[in-house]
Amino acid sequence: MYDVIISGAGPIGLFLACELRAYGIRTVVIERREAIDPTLKAGAVSGRGADILTRRGVVDLLGDLPSIADLMGGRKPGAGSLQSKTAPAGGAPRGHFAGLWILRGGSSTPSALVFAPQQRIEEALEAQARSTGADIRRGHAVEAFDEDDSGVTVSVSGPDGPYDLRARWLVGCDGGRSAVRKAAGFDFPGLDGVMTAYQAMADFDDPEFAPMGWHRMPRGLMVHGPHPQRVLVAEFDGPPTDRNAPITRAELEAAVRRVSETSVTITAVHSVTRFTDNTRQASAYRRGRVLLAGDAAHIHPPFGGQGLHLGLGDAINLGWKLAATVRGWAPPDLLDTYSTERHPVAERVLHNTRAQVALLQPGPRVDALRDIFTMLAETPEANRLLTDLMGELDVRYAGTGDHPLTGLYCPDLALKTASGDTRVADLSRGARALLLDLSDRGDVRDAVRPWADRVEVVTGVASSEDPEPGDLPDALLVRPDGHVAWAGADVAELGEAVRRWFGEPTTPAR
């Protein structure tokens, strides 16, 4: 018997498996595809997702990656292009809103943009999950399940025929058309799309048929680059009549010609997807012993590249809470906080992608709206708000106490400790909670000693400039997902926070 069955071996299911295995949770991942999907998808991870991959050490597993200059084949990068595997924040634009490369300064600086194709990230995550003992079964599919008070029995079809698996929990990470979500009876309200779009890697008889970058055209949206073969076209004439129909070269070529207003010929198609801009979200992410994460819980158009970091945020929030529930030390409502914390975050993403679709449509009225929006968005305060929104940088969960850091993602503080220099990112690789004692407070350390099996204590002096060391509290209690549960000096508050998130102690306080 397993503790958790995960349906879907995309990046979210694989990352969740890694999180659960860090706590020794018996985990199996069921994936219908026999190999990683080669279809063109995200080419980079930004915002909080970049932090998550960095703090769990996944970035170190990606190997050497091409620069944007390599991908562009010597062509001049457009505004907002990045020159290396990772791009530091500040200065040049670090992202776009509706194709406007204007996002620069957020209130919290992410580690870097992780410039890696989604397939490379999936390869690294699968290798990591397997190395930690996760059972990953490709070519198998969840067909149905029955739930009772003690667990879930899942019917699986595999290469050798059908069989059943038993686990305490089932998590659907199986994408926007999630079979788990449908079978469990989650509602999925939202809005239908207004566009038909294609994203492709293709060869053209004239590689310079359209300039690099994002371009609103009279008949739709044209995106060319950063690689000369990569193209995205969207027409705002309603959703596809049949999203499951095979995409022919002629269909793609006709759409590219209409939008680009050229007679370009496509000589070969290497990868192509068809999509629309549906925005839908499950009203809750848990029903009994079934949970949802990633696109299974919410779908939205890909503009702004928010899907991957949104899903990673789900998985890192859910992983430790589900593990605590399986291990038996979770407070009674801990698992329910997964939905209450993550649902509003996805709701904001759906909202901002709807706004982007409105700003991307052709026509003189939208021209006027974009001009005014751009003028306002380039003011420092508005730019900070937009950058935070797009990168999930301003997410604040409920915490204990009123210190400004409480509830926010913990900065990557540089610390001088008795055992040497380290950073919060390095300390976070084990997926454990941290008590950062920044003022050598013995009473603070004593307060969490009964939770030594759940909270790692680190005493050191902070030398980071973000925030200024003088603005830091005496200590911080950092949840396994990186958010600050408590910050301050009050030991009574600390005790309240530890119990709130990590239950009753294993050993009594002395």
Short mmCIF file of C-alpha atoms in Angstrom, two decimals:
data_model
loop_
_atom_site.label_atom_id
_atom_site.label_comp_id
_atom_site.label_asym_id
_atom_site.label_seq_id
_atom_site.Cartn_x
_atom_site.Cartn_y
_atom_site.Cartn_z
CA MET A 1 0.00 0.00 0.00
CA TYR A 2 1.17 3.51 -0.85
CA ASP A 3 0.63 6.65 1.14
CA VAL A 4 -0.03 8.85 -1.91
CA ILE A 5 -0.88 8.14 -5.54
CA ILE A 6 -0.15 11.03 -7.92
CA SER A 7 -1.88 11.02 -11.30
CA GLY A 8 0.33 12.82 -13.81
CA ALA A 9 4.09 12.95 -14.29
CA GLY A 10 4.34 16.48 -15.59
CA PRO A 11 6.51 18.96 -13.71
CA ILE A 12 3.95 19.48 -10.92
CA GLY A 13 3.35 15.79 -10.24
CA LEU A 14 7.08 15.06 -10.31
CA PHE A 15 7.93 17.99 -8.05
CA LEU A 16 5.23 16.92 -5.59
CA ALA A 17 6.66 13.41 -5.59
CA CYS A 18 10.08 14.83 -4.69
CA GLU A 19 8.55 16.86 -1.86
CA LEU A 20 6.73 13.85 -0.43
CA ARG A 21 9.77 11.60 -0.68
CA ALA A 22 11.78 14.15 1.30
CA TYR A 23 9.53 13.13 4.21
CA GLY A 24 9.72 9.42 3.46
CA ILE A 25 6.15 9.24 2.13
CA ARG A 26 5.51 6.14 0.00
CA THR A 27 4.62 7.67 -3.35
CA VAL A 28 3.70 6.33 -6.78
CA VAL A 29 3.22 8.47 -9.89
CA ILE A 30 0.94 7.19 -12.65
CA GLU A 31 1.46 8.69 -16.11
CA ARG A 32 -0.42 7.83 -19.31
CA ARG A 33 2.45 8.92 -21.59
CA GLU A 34 5.35 6.54 -22.06
CA ALA A 35 7.84 9.41 -22.34
CA ILE A 36 8.06 13.11 -21.55
CA ASP A 37 5.83 15.12 -23.87
CA PRO A 38 8.11 16.74 -26.51
CA THR A 39 5.50 19.34 -27.50
CA LEU A 40 6.68 22.96 -27.32
CA LYS A 41 5.88 24.37 -23.89
CA ALA A 42 7.40 26.83 -21.44
CA GLY A 43 10.96 27.86 -22.23
CA ALA A 44 11.77 29.36 -18.85
CA VAL A 45 10.54 29.64 -15.27
CA SER A 46 10.29 33.06 -13.69
CA GLY A 47 9.19 34.70 -10.46
CA ARG A 48 8.60 32.54 -7.43
CA GLY A 49 8.89 29.36 -9.47
CA ALA A 50 12.54 30.19 -10.12
CA ASP A 51 13.08 30.53 -6.38
CA ILE A 52 11.40 27.21 -5.69
CA LEU A 53 13.56 25.34 -8.21
CA THR A 54 16.66 27.06 -6.87
CA ARG A 55 15.95 26.38 -3.21
CA ARG A 56 15.25 22.71 -3.83
CA GLY A 57 18.46 22.32 -5.85
CA VAL A 58 16.71 21.49 -9.12
CA VAL A 59 18.53 24.24 -11.03
CA ASP A 60 21.82 22.51 -10.26
CA LEU A 61 20.53 19.38 -12.02
CA LEU A 62 19.75 21.13 -15.30
CA GLY A 63 23.29 21.16 -16.66
CA ASP A 64 24.53 23.60 -19.28
CA LEU A 65 21.77 25.49 -21.02
CA PRO A 66 21.85 27.61 -24.18
CA SER A 67 21.78 31.38 -23.92
CA ILE A 68 19.14 33.45 -25.63
CA ALA A 69 21.82 34.48 -28.14
CA ASP A 70 22.38 30.80 -29.00
CA LEU A 71 18.67 30.28 -29.57
CA MET A 72 18.37 33.35 -31.75
CA GLY A 73 21.16 32.22 -34.03
CA GLY A 74 23.05 35.50 -33.82
CA ARG A 75 20.00 37.71 -34.32
CA LYS A 76 19.63 40.76 -32.14
CA PRO A 77 17.51 40.05 -29.03
CA GLY A 78 14.34 42.02 -28.57
CA ALA A 79 13.39 44.00 -25.49
CA GLY A 80 13.28 41.87 -22.38
CA SER A 81 15.40 39.07 -23.85
CA LEU A 82 17.82 37.35 -21.52
CA GLN A 83 21.44 36.68 -22.27
CA SER A 84 22.29 33.72 -20.07
CA LYS A 85 20.96 30.68 -18.22
CA THR A 86 19.73 32.96 -15.47
CA ALA A 87 19.13 36.67 -15.58
CA PRO A 88 19.45 38.84 -12.48
CA ALA A 89 16.58 41.10 -11.53
CA GLY A 90 16.63 44.85 -12.08
CA GLY A 91 17.67 46.99 -15.01
CA ALA A 92 16.35 45.42 -18.19
CA PRO A 93 12.76 44.15 -18.23
CA ARG A 94 12.38 40.76 -16.61
CA GLY A 95 8.96 39.95 -17.99
CA HIS A 96 5.96 41.17 -19.92
CA PHE A 97 2.29 41.90 -19.42
CA ALA A 98 0.20 41.36 -22.57
CA GLY A 99 3.36 41.53 -24.68
CA LEU A 100 4.48 44.81 -23.11
CA TRP A 101 8.05 44.25 -21.91
CA ILE A 102 7.80 46.70 -19.04
CA LEU A 103 8.08 44.63 -15.85
CA ARG A 104 11.20 45.57 -13.92
CA GLY A 105 11.08 46.10 -10.18
CA GLY A 106 9.17 43.97 -7.69
CA SER A 107 8.99 44.27 -3.94
CA SER A 108 10.77 40.95 -3.52
CA THR A 109 13.66 39.93 -5.74
CA PRO A 110 13.53 36.36 -7.09
CA SER A 111 16.78 34.44 -7.40
CA ALA A 112 16.83 34.48 -11.19
CA LEU A 113 14.88 33.49 -14.25
CA VAL A 114 15.59 29.80 -14.86
CA PHE A 115 16.15 29.67 -18.59
CA ALA A 116 15.37 26.03 -19.32
CA PRO A 117 12.74 24.33 -21.47
CA GLN A 118 10.03 22.54 -19.53
CA GLN A 119 11.17 19.17 -20.85
CA ARG A 120 14.62 19.65 -19.32
CA ILE A 121 13.05 20.52 -15.98
CA GLU A 122 10.84 17.44 -16.16
CA GLU A 123 13.86 15.24 -16.88
CA ALA A 124 15.67 16.62 -13.84
CA LEU A 125 12.63 16.23 -11.60
CA GLU A 126 11.99 12.68 -12.75
CA ALA A 127 15.59 11.70 -12.10
CA GLN A 128 15.42 13.31 -8.66
CA ALA A 129 12.12 11.62 -7.81
CA ARG A 130 13.40 8.19 -8.86
CA SER A 131 16.65 8.66 -6.93
CA THR A 132 14.70 9.34 -3.75
CA GLY A 133 12.56 6.23 -4.14
CA ALA A 134 9.39 7.41 -5.87
CA ASP A 135 7.73 4.73 -8.02
CA ILE A 136 7.07 6.29 -11.43
CA ARG A 137 4.99 4.23 -13.84
CA ARG A 138 4.89 5.50 -17.40
CA GLY A 139 2.44 4.03 -19.87
CA HIS A 140 -0.11 3.56 -17.07
CA ALA A 141 -3.34 5.52 -16.60
CA VAL A 142 -5.78 6.16 -13.78
CA GLU A 143 -9.17 4.98 -15.03
CA ALA A 144 -11.38 5.18 -11.92
CA PHE A 145 -11.24 5.12 -8.15
CA ASP A 146 -13.29 4.33 -5.06
CA GLU A 147 -12.85 6.26 -1.82
CA ASP A 148 -13.60 5.14 1.72
CA ASP A 149 -12.82 6.39 5.21
CA SER A 150 -9.28 5.03 5.24
CA GLY A 151 -8.09 5.55 1.70
CA VAL A 152 -8.56 5.35 -2.05
CA THR A 153 -8.55 2.32 -4.35
CA VAL A 154 -7.44 3.34 -7.83
CA SER A 155 -8.10 1.31 -10.97
CA VAL A 156 -5.14 1.55 -13.33
CA SER A 157 -4.67 0.38 -16.90
CA GLY A 158 -1.13 -0.68 -17.73
CA PRO A 159 0.83 -2.40 -20.49
CA ASP A 160 0.13 -5.79 -18.90
CA GLY A 161 -3.54 -5.12 -18.23
CA PRO A 162 -5.67 -3.51 -15.52
CA TYR A 163 -4.81 -3.59 -11.84
CA ASP A 164 -5.70 -1.81 -8.60
CA LEU A 165 -3.58 0.34 -6.31
CA ARG A 166 -4.41 1.31 -2.76
CA ALA A 167 -3.28 4.52 -1.06
CA ARG A 168 -4.35 6.88 1.68
CA TRP A 169 -4.54 9.87 -0.67
CA LEU A 170 -4.91 10.58 -4.39
CA VAL A 171 -3.62 13.79 -5.99
CA GLY A 172 -4.64 14.84 -9.49
CA CYS A 173 -1.76 16.53 -11.29
CA ASP A 174 -3.06 15.38 -14.65
CA GLY A 175 -3.56 18.67 -16.45
CA GLY A 176 -6.40 20.88 -17.58
CA ARG A 177 -8.55 17.94 -18.73
CA SER A 178 -7.91 16.10 -15.47
CA ALA A 179 -9.57 12.70 -15.27
CA VAL A 180 -9.17 12.76 -11.50
CA ARG A 181 -10.96 16.09 -11.21
CA LYS A 182 -13.85 14.89 -13.33
CA ALA A 183 -14.20 11.53 -11.59
CA ALA A 184 -14.07 13.12 -8.14
CA GLY A 185 -16.85 15.55 -9.02
CA PHE A 186 -15.01 18.83 -8.54
CA ASP A 187 -16.82 21.72 -10.15
CA PHE A 188 -14.77 23.75 -12.62
CA PRO A 189 -16.48 27.07 -13.30
CA GLY A 190 -15.05 29.83 -15.46
CA LEU A 191 -15.13 31.54 -18.84
CA ASP A 192 -14.85 30.09 -22.33
CA GLY A 193 -12.15 31.36 -24.64
CA VAL A 194 -12.38 34.00 -27.35
CA MET A 195 -9.33 32.99 -29.41
CA THR A 196 -7.82 30.18 -31.41
CA ALA A 197 -4.04 30.13 -31.08
CA TYR A 198 -1.15 28.00 -32.29
CA GLN A 199 2.35 27.71 -30.90
CA ALA A 200 4.87 25.93 -33.07
CA MET A 201 8.47 25.20 -33.92
CA ALA A 202 8.60 25.18 -37.72
CA ASP A 203 10.82 25.86 -40.73
CA PHE A 204 9.85 28.75 -43.02
CA ASP A 205 10.91 29.47 -46.58
CA ASP A 206 11.62 33.01 -45.36
CA PRO A 207 12.89 32.90 -41.74
CA GLU A 208 12.55 36.69 -41.58
CA PHE A 209 8.93 36.78 -42.68
CA ALA A 210 8.06 38.61 -39.43
CA PRO A 211 10.20 40.68 -37.05
CA MET A 212 11.21 39.17 -33.75
CA GLY A 213 9.03 39.96 -30.76
CA TRP A 214 5.36 40.47 -29.94
CA HIS A 215 3.19 42.22 -32.51
CA ARG A 216 -0.51 43.02 -32.50
CA MET A 217 -1.67 42.82 -36.09
CA PRO A 218 -4.97 43.82 -37.70
CA ARG A 219 -6.10 40.18 -37.68
CA GLY A 220 -4.61 38.95 -34.42
CA LEU A 221 -1.44 38.41 -32.42
CA MET A 222 1.93 37.45 -33.91
CA VAL A 223 4.87 36.35 -31.73
CA HIS A 224 8.12 35.38 -33.40
CA GLY A 225 11.14 34.15 -31.46
CA PRO A 226 13.32 34.04 -29.51
CA HIS A 227 14.34 31.17 -31.81
CA PRO A 228 13.73 31.89 -35.52
CA GLN A 229 11.68 28.68 -35.75
CA ARG A 230 9.36 29.54 -32.87
CA VAL A 231 6.05 31.20 -33.69
CA LEU A 232 2.79 31.89 -31.87
CA VAL A 233 -0.26 33.20 -33.68
CA ALA A 234 -3.69 33.96 -32.23
CA GLU A 235 -6.93 35.01 -33.91
CA PHE A 236 -9.72 36.45 -31.79
CA ASP A 237 -12.57 34.74 -33.62
CA GLY A 238 -13.66 32.23 -31.00
CA PRO A 239 -12.23 28.98 -29.62
CA PRO A 240 -11.32 26.01 -31.84
CA THR A 241 -14.25 23.92 -32.99
CA ASP A 242 -12.32 20.73 -32.15
CA ARG A 243 -9.21 21.03 -29.98
CA ASN A 244 -8.52 17.30 -30.33
CA ALA A 245 -8.36 17.30 -34.13
CA PRO A 246 -4.87 16.74 -35.57
CA ILE A 247 -3.14 19.97 -36.60
CA THR A 248 -2.03 19.88 -40.22
CA ARG A 249 0.79 21.89 -41.73
CA ALA A 250 -1.75 23.57 -44.01
CA GLU A 251 -3.90 24.66 -41.04
CA LEU A 252 -0.92 26.18 -39.25
CA GLU A 253 0.38 27.84 -42.41
CA ALA A 254 -2.99 29.40 -43.15
CA ALA A 255 -3.21 30.89 -39.65
CA VAL A 256 0.35 32.27 -39.85
CA ARG A 257 -0.35 33.82 -43.26
CA ARG A 258 -3.59 35.43 -42.12
CA VAL A 259 -2.12 36.99 -39.00
CA SER A 260 1.29 37.96 -40.41
CA GLU A 261 -0.27 39.21 -43.65
CA THR A 262 2.43 37.45 -45.70
CA SER A 263 2.55 34.54 -48.12
CA VAL A 264 5.20 32.68 -46.10
CA THR A 265 5.42 28.93 -46.66
CA ILE A 266 6.02 26.44 -43.85
CA THR A 267 8.38 23.75 -45.10
CA ALA A 268 8.39 21.58 -41.95
CA VAL A 269 6.63 21.45 -38.59
CA HIS A 270 8.63 20.10 -35.65
CA SER A 271 6.14 20.76 -32.87
CA VAL A 272 2.74 22.43 -32.75
CA THR A 273 -0.07 22.92 -30.23
CA ARG A 274 -3.47 24.50 -30.54
CA PHE A 275 -4.99 26.32 -27.58
CA THR A 276 -7.55 28.87 -26.49
CA ASP A 277 -7.90 31.21 -23.51
CA ASN A 278 -10.36 29.36 -21.28
CA THR A 279 -10.05 30.41 -17.64
CA ARG A 280 -11.47 27.94 -15.12
CA GLN A 281 -10.80 27.03 -11.51
CA ALA A 282 -12.03 24.36 -9.14
CA SER A 283 -13.95 25.98 -6.27
CA ALA A 284 -11.87 23.97 -3.78
CA TYR A 285 -8.78 21.82 -4.21
CA ARG A 286 -9.81 18.99 -1.87
CA ARG A 287 -12.76 16.60 -1.79
CA GLY A 288 -12.32 13.96 0.88
CA ARG A 289 -9.10 12.07 0.15
CA VAL A 290 -8.67 13.55 -3.33
CA LEU A 291 -6.69 16.72 -4.01
CA LEU A 292 -5.83 18.73 -7.11
CA ALA A 293 -2.69 20.67 -8.05
CA GLY A 294 -1.43 22.57 -11.07
CA ASP A 295 -3.53 22.72 -14.23
CA ALA A 296 -5.90 20.10 -12.81
CA ALA A 297 -7.01 22.79 -10.36
CA HIS A 298 -6.92 25.83 -12.66
CA ILE A 299 -6.45 26.65 -16.34
CA HIS A 300 -5.63 29.93 -18.06
CA PRO A 301 -3.89 31.14 -21.23
CA PRO A 302 -0.08 30.99 -21.13
CA PHE A 303 0.56 34.72 -21.51
CA GLY A 304 3.17 35.90 -19.04
CA GLY A 305 4.46 32.38 -18.40
CA GLN A 306 2.67 32.00 -15.07
CA GLY A 307 1.45 28.42 -15.35
CA LEU A 308 4.60 26.62 -14.27
CA HIS A 309 5.41 28.78 -11.26
CA LEU A 310 1.76 28.74 -10.20
CA GLY A 311 1.74 24.94 -10.24
CA LEU A 312 5.08 24.67 -8.45
CA GLY A 313 3.66 26.96 -5.79
CA ASP A 314 0.75 24.54 -5.39
CA ALA A 315 3.05 21.54 -5.07
CA ILE A 316 5.43 23.06 -2.53
CA ASN A 317 2.49 24.26 -0.44
CA LEU A 318 0.73 20.89 -0.55
CA GLY A 319 3.75 18.61 -0.18
CA TRP A 320 4.69 19.22 3.45
CA LYS A 321 1.07 19.51 4.58
CA LEU A 322 0.10 16.20 3.01
CA ALA A 323 3.26 14.59 4.41
CA ALA A 324 2.43 15.90 7.89
CA THR A 325 -1.06 14.46 7.58
CA VAL A 326 0.28 11.06 6.55
CA ARG A 327 2.88 11.10 9.35
CA GLY A 328 0.21 11.93 11.89
CA TRP A 329 1.49 15.19 13.37
CA ALA A 330 -0.53 17.67 11.31
CA PRO A 331 -2.92 20.00 13.15
CA PRO A 332 -6.57 19.15 12.33
CA ASP A 333 -7.06 21.85 9.67
CA LEU A 334 -3.57 21.91 8.17
CA LEU A 335 -4.46 20.16 4.92
CA ASP A 336 -7.45 22.46 4.39
CA THR A 337 -5.10 25.46 4.40
CA TYR A 338 -3.72 24.22 1.09
CA SER A 339 -6.92 25.21 -0.68
CA THR A 340 -7.54 28.37 1.33
CA GLU A 341 -4.00 29.64 0.67
CA ARG A 342 -3.53 28.65 -2.95
CA HIS A 343 -7.01 29.26 -4.37
CA PRO A 344 -6.77 33.08 -4.17
CA VAL A 345 -3.34 33.01 -5.81
CA ALA A 346 -4.64 31.15 -8.86
CA GLU A 347 -7.74 33.34 -8.91
CA ARG A 348 -5.49 36.37 -9.40
CA VAL A 349 -3.66 34.65 -12.25
CA LEU A 350 -6.92 33.88 -14.05
CA HIS A 351 -7.96 37.48 -13.57
CA ASN A 352 -4.74 38.96 -14.95
CA THR A 353 -4.67 36.63 -17.96
CA ARG A 354 -8.18 37.76 -18.86
CA ALA A 355 -6.91 41.32 -18.71
CA GLN A 356 -3.95 40.41 -20.94
CA VAL A 357 -6.22 38.83 -23.54
CA ALA A 358 -8.29 42.03 -23.58
CA LEU A 359 -5.14 44.11 -24.11
CA LEU A 360 -3.84 41.84 -26.89
CA GLN A 361 -6.87 42.06 -29.14
CA PRO A 362 -6.60 44.12 -32.33
CA GLY A 363 -8.38 47.38 -32.99
CA PRO A 364 -8.05 51.14 -32.39
CA ARG A 365 -9.95 51.05 -29.09
CA VAL A 366 -7.48 48.56 -27.64
CA ASP A 367 -4.64 50.64 -29.13
CA ALA A 368 -5.79 53.56 -27.00
CA LEU A 369 -6.20 51.37 -23.92
CA ARG A 370 -2.68 49.92 -24.31
CA ASP A 371 -1.16 53.38 -24.69
CA ILE A 372 -2.71 54.60 -21.45
CA PHE A 373 -2.04 51.29 -19.65
CA THR A 374 1.64 51.40 -20.68
CA MET A 375 2.04 54.98 -19.50
CA LEU A 376 0.58 54.09 -16.10
CA ALA A 377 2.41 50.75 -15.82
CA GLU A 378 5.81 52.36 -16.29
CA THR A 379 5.41 54.42 -13.11
CA PRO A 380 7.51 52.85 -10.31
CA GLU A 381 4.64 51.93 -8.02
CA ALA A 382 2.46 50.42 -10.73
CA ASN A 383 5.42 48.58 -12.21
CA ARG A 384 6.24 47.07 -8.84
CA LEU A 385 2.64 45.94 -8.37
CA LEU A 386 2.50 44.35 -11.84
CA THR A 387 5.86 42.64 -11.43
CA ASP A 388 4.80 41.23 -8.05
CA LEU A 389 1.51 40.07 -9.53
CA MET A 390 3.08 38.31 -12.49
CA GLY A 391 5.81 36.66 -10.44
CA GLU A 392 3.75 35.69 -7.37
CA LEU A 393 6.23 37.79 -5.41
CA ASP A 394 3.77 39.51 -3.09
CA VAL A 395 1.86 36.45 -1.88
CA ARG A 396 1.31 36.66 1.86
CA TYR A 397 -0.24 33.86 3.88
CA ALA A 398 -1.70 34.21 7.36
CA GLY A 399 0.93 34.11 10.11
CA THR A 400 1.47 34.85 13.77
CA GLY A 401 2.51 38.34 14.88
CA ASP A 402 2.69 41.62 13.06
CA HIS A 403 6.28 41.80 11.79
CA PRO A 404 6.37 42.96 8.12
CA LEU A 405 7.97 39.68 7.00
CA THR A 406 5.27 37.49 8.54
CA GLY A 407 3.44 35.51 5.86
CA LEU A 408 5.78 36.54 3.04
CA TYR A 409 8.34 34.37 1.28
CA CYS A 410 11.55 34.39 3.31
CA PRO A 411 14.36 36.41 1.68
CA ASP A 412 17.44 34.44 0.68
CA LEU A 413 19.46 35.74 3.61
CA ALA A 414 23.19 35.18 3.73
CA LEU A 415 24.11 33.83 7.16
CA LYS A 416 27.37 33.49 9.05
CA THR A 417 27.08 30.47 11.33
CA ALA A 418 29.47 28.56 13.56
CA SER A 419 29.81 25.92 10.86
CA GLY A 420 30.45 28.42 8.05
CA ASP A 421 28.70 30.76 5.65
CA THR A 422 25.39 29.64 4.18
CA ARG A 423 22.18 30.97 2.68
CA VAL A 424 18.50 30.31 3.24
CA ALA A 425 18.38 28.75 -0.24
CA ASP A 426 20.99 26.17 0.79
CA LEU A 427 19.24 25.44 4.07
CA SER A 428 15.95 24.90 2.21
CA ARG A 429 17.07 21.91 0.16
CA GLY A 430 15.93 19.41 2.76
CA ALA A 431 12.30 20.66 2.61
CA ARG A 432 12.22 21.09 6.40
CA ALA A 433 10.94 24.01 8.46
CA LEU A 434 13.63 26.37 9.72
CA LEU A 435 14.00 28.46 12.84
CA LEU A 436 16.51 31.17 11.95
CA ASP A 437 17.90 32.49 15.23
CA LEU A 438 19.54 35.77 14.17
CA SER A 439 20.26 37.14 17.66
CA ASP A 440 21.66 34.11 19.53
CA ARG A 441 18.52 33.74 21.62
CA GLY A 442 18.70 30.65 23.80
CA ASP A 443 15.07 31.02 24.88
CA VAL A 444 13.98 31.05 21.23
CA ARG A 445 15.91 27.87 20.52
CA ASP A 446 14.52 26.21 23.66
CA ALA A 447 10.97 27.08 22.60
CA VAL A 448 11.16 24.89 19.49
CA ARG A 449 13.37 22.10 20.84
CA PRO A 450 10.37 19.77 21.39
CA TRP A 451 9.73 19.97 17.63
CA ALA A 452 13.30 19.00 16.69
CA ASP A 453 11.96 16.29 14.36
CA ARG A 454 10.11 18.93 12.33
CA VAL A 455 12.00 22.21 12.72
CA GLU A 456 15.72 22.68 12.06
CA VAL A 457 17.35 25.40 14.18
CA VAL A 458 20.05 27.56 12.60
CA THR A 459 21.85 30.25 14.61
CA GLY A 460 23.74 32.87 12.68
CA VAL A 461 24.23 36.51 11.80
CA ALA A 462 22.52 37.80 8.69
CA SER A 463 24.61 39.77 6.21
CA SER A 464 22.09 40.10 3.40
CA GLU A 465 21.18 43.53 2.10
CA ASP A 466 17.65 42.45 1.18
CA PRO A 467 16.21 43.33 3.59
CA GLU A 468 18.75 45.40 5.49
CA PRO A 469 20.04 43.41 8.50
CA GLY A 470 18.84 46.17 10.82
CA ASP A 471 15.27 45.55 9.67
CA LEU A 472 15.38 41.85 10.52
CA PRO A 473 13.71 40.40 13.62
CA ASP A 474 15.47 38.40 16.32
CA ALA A 475 14.27 35.19 14.72
CA LEU A 476 12.11 33.78 11.93
CA LEU A 477 10.10 30.58 11.75
CA VAL A 478 10.10 29.53 8.09
CA ARG A 479 7.67 26.93 6.82
CA PRO A 480 8.94 24.18 4.48
CA ASP A 481 7.41 26.04 1.53
CA GLY A 482 9.56 29.10 2.29
CA HIS A 483 6.91 31.36 3.81
CA VAL A 484 7.51 33.01 7.17
CA ALA A 485 5.09 31.66 9.81
CA TRP A 486 6.38 33.99 12.53
CA ALA A 487 9.00 36.71 12.86
CA GLY A 488 9.90 38.72 15.92
CA ALA A 489 11.17 38.33 19.48
CA ASP A 490 8.13 37.16 21.46
CA VAL A 491 8.66 33.54 22.55
CA ALA A 492 4.97 33.09 23.40
CA GLU A 493 4.03 34.06 19.84
CA LEU A 494 6.64 31.63 18.53
CA GLY A 495 5.12 28.81 20.55
CA GLU A 496 1.70 29.63 19.14
CA ALA A 497 3.04 29.61 15.59
CA VAL A 498 4.86 26.31 15.99
CA ARG A 499 1.73 24.60 17.27
CA ARG A 500 -0.37 26.25 14.58
CA TRP A 501 1.69 24.75 11.75
CA PHE A 502 3.49 21.74 13.24
CA GLY A 503 1.03 20.31 15.75
CA GLU A 504 1.81 19.02 19.20
CA PRO A 505 5.44 18.21 19.98
CA THR A 506 6.88 14.73 20.02
CA THR A 507 8.94 15.42 23.15
CA PRO A 508 7.68 17.49 26.10
CA ALA A 509 9.19 20.90 26.77
CA ARG A 510 11.74 20.97 29.60
#
